[in-house]
Coordinates of C-alpha atoms in Angstrom, one line a residue:
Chain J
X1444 CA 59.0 205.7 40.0
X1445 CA 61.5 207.9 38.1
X1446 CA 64.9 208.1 38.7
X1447 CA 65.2 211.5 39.7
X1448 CA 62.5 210.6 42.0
X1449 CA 64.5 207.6 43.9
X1450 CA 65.9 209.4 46.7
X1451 CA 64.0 213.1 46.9
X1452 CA 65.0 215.8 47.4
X1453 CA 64.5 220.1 46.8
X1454 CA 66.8 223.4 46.0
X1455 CA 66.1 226.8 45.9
X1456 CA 68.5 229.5 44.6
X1457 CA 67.5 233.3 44.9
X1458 CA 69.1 236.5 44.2
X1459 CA 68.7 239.3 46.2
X1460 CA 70.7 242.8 46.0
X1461 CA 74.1 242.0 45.4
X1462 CA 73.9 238.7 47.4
X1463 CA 72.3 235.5 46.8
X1464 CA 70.6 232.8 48.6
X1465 CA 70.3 228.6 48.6
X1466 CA 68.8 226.6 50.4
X1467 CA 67.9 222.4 50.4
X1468 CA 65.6 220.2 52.6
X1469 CA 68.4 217.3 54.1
X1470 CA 66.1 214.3 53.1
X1471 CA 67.9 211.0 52.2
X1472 CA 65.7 208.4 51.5
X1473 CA 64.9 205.4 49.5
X1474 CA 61.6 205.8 47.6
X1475 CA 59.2 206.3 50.6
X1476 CA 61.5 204.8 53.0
X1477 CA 63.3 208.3 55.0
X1478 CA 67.1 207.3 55.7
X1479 CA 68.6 210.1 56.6
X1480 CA 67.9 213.6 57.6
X1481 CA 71.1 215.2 57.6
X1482 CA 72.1 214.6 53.8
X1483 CA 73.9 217.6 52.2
X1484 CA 72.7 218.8 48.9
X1485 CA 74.0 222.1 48.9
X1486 CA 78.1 222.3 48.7
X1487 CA 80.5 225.4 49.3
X1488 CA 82.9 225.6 46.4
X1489 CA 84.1 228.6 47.5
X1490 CA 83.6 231.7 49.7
X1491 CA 81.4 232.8 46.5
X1492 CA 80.3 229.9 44.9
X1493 CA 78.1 227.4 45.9
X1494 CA 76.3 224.0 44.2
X1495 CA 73.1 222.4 44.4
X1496 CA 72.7 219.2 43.5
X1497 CA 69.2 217.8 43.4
X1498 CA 68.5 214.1 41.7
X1499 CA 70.2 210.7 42.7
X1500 CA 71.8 210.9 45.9
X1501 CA 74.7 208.6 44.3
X1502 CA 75.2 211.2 41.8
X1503 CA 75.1 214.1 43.9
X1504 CA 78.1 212.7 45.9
X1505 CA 80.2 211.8 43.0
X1506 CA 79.6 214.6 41.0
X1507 CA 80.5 217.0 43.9
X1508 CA 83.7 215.5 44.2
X1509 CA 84.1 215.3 40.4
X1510 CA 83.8 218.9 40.5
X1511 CA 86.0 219.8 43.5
X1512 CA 89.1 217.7 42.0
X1513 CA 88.3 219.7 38.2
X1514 CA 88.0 223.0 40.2
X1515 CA 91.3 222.6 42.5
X1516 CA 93.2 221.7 39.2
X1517 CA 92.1 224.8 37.2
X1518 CA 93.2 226.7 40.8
X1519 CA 96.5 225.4 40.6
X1520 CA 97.4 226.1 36.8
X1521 CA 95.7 229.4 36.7
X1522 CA 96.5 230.5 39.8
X1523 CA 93.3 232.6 40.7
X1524 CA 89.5 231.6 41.8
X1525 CA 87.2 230.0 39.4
X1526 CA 84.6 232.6 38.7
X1527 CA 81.1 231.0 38.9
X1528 CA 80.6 231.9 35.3
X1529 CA 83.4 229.3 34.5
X1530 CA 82.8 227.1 36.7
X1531 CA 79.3 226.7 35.3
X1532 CA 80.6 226.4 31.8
X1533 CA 82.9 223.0 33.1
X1534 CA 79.7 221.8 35.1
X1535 CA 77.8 222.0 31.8
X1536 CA 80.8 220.2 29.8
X1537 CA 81.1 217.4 32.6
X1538 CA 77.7 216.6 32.0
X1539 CA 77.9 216.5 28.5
X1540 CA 80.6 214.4 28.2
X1541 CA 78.3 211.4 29.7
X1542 CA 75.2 212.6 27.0
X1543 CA 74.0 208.3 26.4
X1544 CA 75.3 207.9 30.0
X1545 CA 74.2 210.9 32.2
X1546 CA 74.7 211.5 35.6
X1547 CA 70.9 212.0 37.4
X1548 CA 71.1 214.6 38.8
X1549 CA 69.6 218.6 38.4
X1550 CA 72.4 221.6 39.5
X1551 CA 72.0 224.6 40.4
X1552 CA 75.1 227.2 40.8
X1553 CA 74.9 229.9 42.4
X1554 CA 77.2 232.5 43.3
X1555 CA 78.8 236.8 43.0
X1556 CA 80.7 237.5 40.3
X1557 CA 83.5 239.8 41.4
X1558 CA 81.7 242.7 40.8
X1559 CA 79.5 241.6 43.5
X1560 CA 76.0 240.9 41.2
X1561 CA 74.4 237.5 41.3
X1562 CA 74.8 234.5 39.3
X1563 CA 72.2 231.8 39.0
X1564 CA 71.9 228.6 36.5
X1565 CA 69.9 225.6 37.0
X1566 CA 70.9 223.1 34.4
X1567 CA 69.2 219.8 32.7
X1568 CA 70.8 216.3 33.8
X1569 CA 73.3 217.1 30.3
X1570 CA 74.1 220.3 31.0
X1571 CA 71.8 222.4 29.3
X1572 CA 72.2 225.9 31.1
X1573 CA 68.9 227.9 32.1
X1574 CA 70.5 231.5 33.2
X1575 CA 68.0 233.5 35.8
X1576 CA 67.7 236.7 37.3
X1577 CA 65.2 235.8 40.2
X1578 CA 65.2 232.5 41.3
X1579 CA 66.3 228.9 40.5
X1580 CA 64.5 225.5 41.6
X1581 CA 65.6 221.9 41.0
X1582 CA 64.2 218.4 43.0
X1583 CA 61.1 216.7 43.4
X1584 CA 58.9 220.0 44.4
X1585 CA 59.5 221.7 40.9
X1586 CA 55.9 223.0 40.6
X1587 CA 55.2 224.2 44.1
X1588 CA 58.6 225.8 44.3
X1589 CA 57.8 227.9 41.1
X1590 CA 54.3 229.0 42.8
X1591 CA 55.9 230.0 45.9
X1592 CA 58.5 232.2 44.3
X1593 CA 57.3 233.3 41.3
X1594 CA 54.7 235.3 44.2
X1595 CA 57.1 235.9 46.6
X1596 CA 60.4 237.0 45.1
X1597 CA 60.9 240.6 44.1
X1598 CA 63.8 243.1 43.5
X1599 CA 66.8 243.9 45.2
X1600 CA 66.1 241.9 48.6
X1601 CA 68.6 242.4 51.2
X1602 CA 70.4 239.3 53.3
X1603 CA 67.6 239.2 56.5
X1604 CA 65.0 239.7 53.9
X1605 CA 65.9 237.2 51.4
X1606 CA 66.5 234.4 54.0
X1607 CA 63.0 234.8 55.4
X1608 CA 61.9 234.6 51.7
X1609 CA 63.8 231.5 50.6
X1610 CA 62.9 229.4 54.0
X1611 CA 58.8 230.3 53.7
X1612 CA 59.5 229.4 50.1
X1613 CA 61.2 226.7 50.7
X1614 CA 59.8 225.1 53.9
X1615 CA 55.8 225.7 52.0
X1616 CA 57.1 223.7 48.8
X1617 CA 58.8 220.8 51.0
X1618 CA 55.5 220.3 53.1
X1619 CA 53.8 219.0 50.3
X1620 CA 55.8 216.8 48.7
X1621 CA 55.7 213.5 50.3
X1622 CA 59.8 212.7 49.5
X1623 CA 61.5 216.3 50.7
X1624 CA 61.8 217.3 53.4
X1625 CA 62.7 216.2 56.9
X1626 CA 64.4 219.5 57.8
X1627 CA 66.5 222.5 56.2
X1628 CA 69.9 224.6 55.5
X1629 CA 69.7 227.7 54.3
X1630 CA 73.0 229.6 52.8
X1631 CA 73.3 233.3 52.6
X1632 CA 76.0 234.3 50.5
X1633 CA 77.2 238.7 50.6
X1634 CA 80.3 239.7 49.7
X1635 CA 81.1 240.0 53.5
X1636 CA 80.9 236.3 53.9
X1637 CA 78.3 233.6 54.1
X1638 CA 75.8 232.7 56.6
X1639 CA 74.6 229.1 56.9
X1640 CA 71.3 228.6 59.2
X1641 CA 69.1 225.5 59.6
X1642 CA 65.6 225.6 60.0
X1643 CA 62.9 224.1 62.2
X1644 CA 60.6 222.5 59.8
X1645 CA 58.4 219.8 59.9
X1646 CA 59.8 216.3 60.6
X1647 CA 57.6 214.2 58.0
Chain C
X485 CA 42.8 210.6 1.1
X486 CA 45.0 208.4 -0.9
X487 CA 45.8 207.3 -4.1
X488 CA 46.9 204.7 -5.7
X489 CA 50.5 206.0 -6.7
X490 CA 50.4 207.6 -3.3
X491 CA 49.9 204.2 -2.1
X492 CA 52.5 202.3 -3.8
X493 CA 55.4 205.3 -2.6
X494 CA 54.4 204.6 0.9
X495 CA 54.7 200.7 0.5
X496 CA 57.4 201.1 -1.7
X497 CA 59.0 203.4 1.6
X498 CA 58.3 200.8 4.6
X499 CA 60.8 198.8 2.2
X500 CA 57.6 196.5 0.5
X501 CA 56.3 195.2 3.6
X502 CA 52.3 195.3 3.7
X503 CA 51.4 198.5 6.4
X504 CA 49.6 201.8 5.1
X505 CA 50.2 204.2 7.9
X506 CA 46.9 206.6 8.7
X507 CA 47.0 209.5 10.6
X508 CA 43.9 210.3 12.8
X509 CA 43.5 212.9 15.9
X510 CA 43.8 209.9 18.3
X511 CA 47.2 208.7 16.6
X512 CA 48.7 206.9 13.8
X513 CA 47.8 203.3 13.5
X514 CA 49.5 201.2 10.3
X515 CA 46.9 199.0 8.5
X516 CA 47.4 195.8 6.4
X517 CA 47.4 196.7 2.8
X518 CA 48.1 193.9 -0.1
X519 CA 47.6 195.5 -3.7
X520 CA 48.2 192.1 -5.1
X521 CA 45.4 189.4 -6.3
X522 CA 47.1 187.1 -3.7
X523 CA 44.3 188.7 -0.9
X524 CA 42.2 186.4 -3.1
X525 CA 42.5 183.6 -0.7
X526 CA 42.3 185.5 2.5
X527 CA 38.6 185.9 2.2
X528 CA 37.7 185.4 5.5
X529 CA 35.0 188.0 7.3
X530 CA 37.6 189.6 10.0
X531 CA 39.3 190.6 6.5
X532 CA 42.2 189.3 7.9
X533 CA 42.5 191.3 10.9
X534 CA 43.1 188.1 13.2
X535 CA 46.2 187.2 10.8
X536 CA 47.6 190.9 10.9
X537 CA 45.8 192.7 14.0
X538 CA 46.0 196.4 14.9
X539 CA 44.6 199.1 17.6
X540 CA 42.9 201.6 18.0
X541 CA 41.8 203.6 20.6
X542 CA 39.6 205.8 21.8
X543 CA 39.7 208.2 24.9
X544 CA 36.6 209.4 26.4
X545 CA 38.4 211.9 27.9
X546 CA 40.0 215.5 27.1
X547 CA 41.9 217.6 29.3
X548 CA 40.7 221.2 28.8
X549 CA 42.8 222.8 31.2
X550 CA 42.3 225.6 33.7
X551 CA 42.8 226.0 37.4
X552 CA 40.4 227.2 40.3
X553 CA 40.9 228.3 43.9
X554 CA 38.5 228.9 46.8
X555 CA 39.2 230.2 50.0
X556 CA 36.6 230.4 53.3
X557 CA 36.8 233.2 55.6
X558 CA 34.8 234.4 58.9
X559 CA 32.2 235.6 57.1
X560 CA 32.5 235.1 53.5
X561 CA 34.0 233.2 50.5
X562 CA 36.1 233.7 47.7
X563 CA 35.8 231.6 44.6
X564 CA 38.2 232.0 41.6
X565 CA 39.0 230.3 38.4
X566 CA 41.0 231.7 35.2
X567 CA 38.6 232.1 31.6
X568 CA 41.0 230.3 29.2
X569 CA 39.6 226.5 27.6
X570 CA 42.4 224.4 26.1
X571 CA 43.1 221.1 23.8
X572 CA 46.5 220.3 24.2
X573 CA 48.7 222.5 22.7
X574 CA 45.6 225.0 21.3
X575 CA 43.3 227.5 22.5
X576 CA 39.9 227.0 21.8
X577 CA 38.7 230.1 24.0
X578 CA 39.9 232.9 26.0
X579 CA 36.6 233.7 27.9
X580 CA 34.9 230.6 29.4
X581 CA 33.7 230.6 32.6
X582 CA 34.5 227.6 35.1
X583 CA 32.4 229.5 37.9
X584 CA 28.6 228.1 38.6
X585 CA 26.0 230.1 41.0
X586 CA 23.5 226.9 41.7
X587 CA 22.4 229.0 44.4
X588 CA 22.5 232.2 45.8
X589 CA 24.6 231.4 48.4
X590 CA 26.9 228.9 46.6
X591 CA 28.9 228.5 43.4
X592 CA 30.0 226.0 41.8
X593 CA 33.9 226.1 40.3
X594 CA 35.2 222.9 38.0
X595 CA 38.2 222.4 35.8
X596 CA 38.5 219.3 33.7
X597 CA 36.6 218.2 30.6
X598 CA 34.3 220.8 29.7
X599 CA 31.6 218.5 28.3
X600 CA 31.6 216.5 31.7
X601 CA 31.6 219.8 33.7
X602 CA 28.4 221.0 31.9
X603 CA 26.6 218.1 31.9
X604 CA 27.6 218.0 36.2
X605 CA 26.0 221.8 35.9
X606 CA 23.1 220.4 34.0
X607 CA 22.6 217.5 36.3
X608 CA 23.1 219.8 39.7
X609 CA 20.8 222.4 38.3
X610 CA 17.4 219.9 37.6
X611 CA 18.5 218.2 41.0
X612 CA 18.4 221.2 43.2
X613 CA 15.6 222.7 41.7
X614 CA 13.5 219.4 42.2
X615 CA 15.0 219.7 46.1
X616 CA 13.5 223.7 45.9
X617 CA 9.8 222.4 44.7
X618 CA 10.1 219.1 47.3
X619 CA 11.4 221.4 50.2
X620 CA 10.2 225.0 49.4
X621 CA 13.8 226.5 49.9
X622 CA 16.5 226.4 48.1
X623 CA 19.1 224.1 49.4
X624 CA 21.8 225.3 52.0
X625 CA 25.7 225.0 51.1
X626 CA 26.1 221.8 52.6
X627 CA 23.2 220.2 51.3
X628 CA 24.5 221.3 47.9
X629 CA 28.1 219.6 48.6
X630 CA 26.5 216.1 49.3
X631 CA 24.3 216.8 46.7
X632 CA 27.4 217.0 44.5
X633 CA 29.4 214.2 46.2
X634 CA 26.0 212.0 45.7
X635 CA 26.0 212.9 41.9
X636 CA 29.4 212.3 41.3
X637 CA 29.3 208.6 42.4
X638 CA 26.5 207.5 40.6
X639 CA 29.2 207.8 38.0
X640 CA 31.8 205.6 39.7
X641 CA 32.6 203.4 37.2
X642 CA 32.7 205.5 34.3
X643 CA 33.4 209.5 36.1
X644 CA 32.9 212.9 35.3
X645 CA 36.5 213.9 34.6
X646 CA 35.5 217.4 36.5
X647 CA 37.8 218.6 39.8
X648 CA 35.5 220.7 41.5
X649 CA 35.5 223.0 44.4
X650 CA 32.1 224.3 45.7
X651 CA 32.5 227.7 48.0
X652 CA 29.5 229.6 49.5
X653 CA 28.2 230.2 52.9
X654 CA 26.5 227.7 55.3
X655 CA 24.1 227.7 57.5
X656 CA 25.6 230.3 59.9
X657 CA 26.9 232.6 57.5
X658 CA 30.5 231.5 58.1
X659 CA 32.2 231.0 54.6
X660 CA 32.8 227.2 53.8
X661 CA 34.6 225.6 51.5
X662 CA 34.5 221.7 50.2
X663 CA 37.1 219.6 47.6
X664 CA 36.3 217.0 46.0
X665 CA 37.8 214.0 43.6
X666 CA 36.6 213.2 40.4
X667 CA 34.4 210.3 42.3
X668 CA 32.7 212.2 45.0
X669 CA 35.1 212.4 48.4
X670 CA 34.6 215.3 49.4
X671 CA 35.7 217.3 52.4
X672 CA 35.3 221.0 54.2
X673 CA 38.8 223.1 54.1
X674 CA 39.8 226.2 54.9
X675 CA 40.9 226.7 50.7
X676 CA 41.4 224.5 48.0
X677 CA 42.9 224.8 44.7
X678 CA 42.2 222.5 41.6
X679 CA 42.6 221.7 38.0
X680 CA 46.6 221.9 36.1
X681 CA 47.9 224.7 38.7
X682 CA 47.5 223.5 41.8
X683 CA 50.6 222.5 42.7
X684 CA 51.4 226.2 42.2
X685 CA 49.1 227.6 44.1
X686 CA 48.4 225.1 47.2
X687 CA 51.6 225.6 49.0
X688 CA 51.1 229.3 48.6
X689 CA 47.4 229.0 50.2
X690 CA 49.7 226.9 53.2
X691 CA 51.6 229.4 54.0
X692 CA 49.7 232.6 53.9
X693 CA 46.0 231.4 54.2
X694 CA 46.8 228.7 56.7
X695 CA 49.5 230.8 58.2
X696 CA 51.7 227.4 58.4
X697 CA 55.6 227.4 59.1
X698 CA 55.5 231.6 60.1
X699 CA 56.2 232.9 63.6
X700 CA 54.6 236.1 63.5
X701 CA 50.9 236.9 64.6
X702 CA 48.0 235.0 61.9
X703 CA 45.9 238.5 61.5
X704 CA 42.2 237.5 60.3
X705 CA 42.1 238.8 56.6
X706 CA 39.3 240.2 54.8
X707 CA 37.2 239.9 51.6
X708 CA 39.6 242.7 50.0
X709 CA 42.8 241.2 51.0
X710 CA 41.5 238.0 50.1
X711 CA 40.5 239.2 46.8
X712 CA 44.3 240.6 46.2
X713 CA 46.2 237.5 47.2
X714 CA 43.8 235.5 44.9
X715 CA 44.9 237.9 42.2
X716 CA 48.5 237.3 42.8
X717 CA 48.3 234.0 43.2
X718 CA 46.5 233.5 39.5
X719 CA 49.5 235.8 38.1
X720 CA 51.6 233.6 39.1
X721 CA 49.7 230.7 38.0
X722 CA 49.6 232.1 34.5
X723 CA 53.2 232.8 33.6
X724 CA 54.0 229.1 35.1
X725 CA 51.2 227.1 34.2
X726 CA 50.8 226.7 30.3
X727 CA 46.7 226.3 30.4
X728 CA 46.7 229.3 32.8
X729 CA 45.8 232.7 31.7
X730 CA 43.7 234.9 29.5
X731 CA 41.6 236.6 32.5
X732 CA 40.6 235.3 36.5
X733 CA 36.8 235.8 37.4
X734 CA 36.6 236.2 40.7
X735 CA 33.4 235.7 43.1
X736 CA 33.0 236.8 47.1
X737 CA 30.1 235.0 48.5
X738 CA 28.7 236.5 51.8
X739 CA 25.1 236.3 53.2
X740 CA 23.9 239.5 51.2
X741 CA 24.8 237.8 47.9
X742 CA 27.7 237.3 45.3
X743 CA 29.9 240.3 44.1
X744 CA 31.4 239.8 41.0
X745 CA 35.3 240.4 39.6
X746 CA 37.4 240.8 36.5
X747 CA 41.2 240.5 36.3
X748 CA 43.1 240.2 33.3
X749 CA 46.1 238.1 33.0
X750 CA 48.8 237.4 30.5
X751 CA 47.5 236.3 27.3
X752 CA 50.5 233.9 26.1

């Protein structure tokens, strides 16, 4: 079993019109042993920014606090909010840094710039960046998330429309893979605010 | 092949120790080479191979890519598979099919390793025709799937490398559907989806075939709609999947006979 594979796990990042979505299964477990299923994979930087973090559970925590402490200090000296374009330029040097050493883990950001378009990157475990217009997938599920979105995203989704899209997306991918799962959150983000839901999904 | 200047740069190279790399389409293998008269007294029959061994191997096996998809309805069946044939990296064709009529009523789709696919077709075809002139009629669909499941397992310890899906109408005229393994289990389904882009397609089929995590009403689809949601679902495959493209040839099986598609796809 790989690495990436240890604890499971899936993330989805869409763009609709000027607003995005992501969403994660809450799986924790240890190979096929199911430890959890309220882990958070999915972590609100700000009101416009979020990060997915899909790969060793260890990592995902560390490297979400990592991030929090480098983003607060860039706050503080430059006194404004990290546009997601930045912030995703720091992920992708924090991961480089550890290049014989890396962190396990795939990210995902996603978040409006201030003119209110998308952003989306999914990045390698050293911080190669992978820009997207439509959609984003990281986790255990890669292939049947690609199916499921590559057919069912299209242009300029609103917010209602884009959550039903992400969760069938999502909750068809996480059904069959054996390590994700175990229920759902799903995060709309508009430049009115975000809106967090969980889902009903299967509990295997 | 070599020579011996060539020779002596490429010992000289691996800094004078005795190994002549060679390059063949299963890999590279280094061989024990001594230009020196000193062999003289290594004149055993292995050649020396016991005093310096090396391997090689040999795989049966090729993956030729390509992906198929069936899916069973009230009163028909679709069968699907995309044209392109593949060795790694290469294409060796862009209009192969992967679909098989072995009877009216039934086709016959398999991605895998072409060779074993059309010696399965070969094998199916004599067996079933031997079952028409024993019988006097042709075999009905689920006749044909244990036929298949039978011929597959004769092969257990050395398999057709074929994933096949077998679609047609039974008995009733209902449209049925059966997967199989590379060894035989086989089972009836509502779809299934095989070869390199299944995991693309089968949680697609879950969720708007089987109509699974959706709370609004599961309307019965037919033939047509069928037909279109197969066509997505291959477009989709093909920008994704890497062995996936060059055209889809589609098949609806119902009681009055087959009706055959064409769909072109990406050709990259």
């Amino acid at each position: 079993m790989s690495i990436f594979t240890y604890n499971g796990g899936a993330i989805i990042a869409m763009s609709g019109k000027n607003c995005i979505g992501i969403a994660s299964d809450t799986r924790l477990g240890i190979q096929f042993q199911t430890v959890a299923c309220d882990f958070q994979k999915v972590f609100k930087m700000s009101s416009k920014l979020f990060l997915g973090l899909a790969g060793l559970a260890t990592d995902v925590q560390t490297l979400e606090k990592l991030l929090q402490f480098r983003m607060n200090l860039y706050e503080l000296r430059e006194e404004r909010p990290m546009s997601p374009k930045a912030f995703a330029e720091l992920l992708s040097n924090v991961l480089y840094e550890k290049r014989f050493g890396s962190y396990f883990v795939e990210p995902i950001v996603a978040g409006l710039n201030d003119d209110g378009s998308p952003f989306l990157v999914n990045m390698d475990c050293i911080g190669a960046p992978c820009l997207a217009k439509d959609y984003v997938v990281a986790g255990t599920a890669t292939a049947n998330m690609h199916g499921m979105c590559e057919t069912l995203w299209k242009e300029g989704m609103e917010s209602e429309e884009l959550f039903e899209t992400l969760s069938q997306a999502l909750l068809a991918s996480v059904d069959r893979d054996a390590i994700s799962g175990w229920g759902a959150v799903v995060h709309i983000v508009t430049k009115d605010g975000v809106m967090t839901r969980e889902l009903k999904a299967r509990q295997d | 092949m070599t020579s011996y200047m060539s020779t002596m740069a490429t010992l000289k190279a691996t800094n004078g120790t005795s190994a002549l790399p060679i390059h063949t389409t299963e890999g590279t293998a280094t061989l024990p080479v001594t230009l020196s008269s000193s062999s003289r007294k290594d004149d055993s029959i292995d050649h020396g191979v016991t005093q310096n061994p090396y391997q090689r191997a040999f795989s049966p096996y090729e993956f030729n890519g390509g992906t198929t998809l069936a899916i069973s309805g009230p009163d028909y069946a679709v069968v699907a598979a995309d044209t392109r044939l593949s060795a790694g990296f290469e294409i060796l064709s862009r209009d192969v099919t992967k679909l098989h009529a072995l009877t009216d009523k039934c086709v016959l789709a398999s991605a895998g390793c072409k060779t074993d696919v059309d010696q399965l077709r070969s094998v199916l075809d004599i067996r079933q025709k031997v079952y028409a002139h024993n019988h006097r009629k042709p075999m009905s669909t689920p006749a044909v799937a244990q036929l298949l499941s039978n011929t597959l397992y004769y092969k257990r310890f050395f398999p057709y490398y074929a994933f096949n899906v077998l679609a047609g109408v039974d008995m009733e005229g209902r449209g049925a559907v059966y997967s199989y393994d590379a060894i035989g289990s086989y089972e009836r389904t509502p779809f299934s989806a095989s070869g390199s882009g299944q995991s693309f397609l089968i949680p697609l089929m879950d969720n708007v075939i089987s109509h699974k995590n959706r709370c609004d009403e599961k309307k019965e689809l037919g033939w047509e709609e069928v037909v279109e949601i197969v066509k997505d679902a291959f477009v989709t495959a093909g920008e994704r999947d890497i062995y996936t493209g060059d055209a889809v040839e589609i098949k609806v099986i119902t009681k009055d006979g087959i009706n055959n598609i064409h769909f072109p796809l990406k050709q990259d």
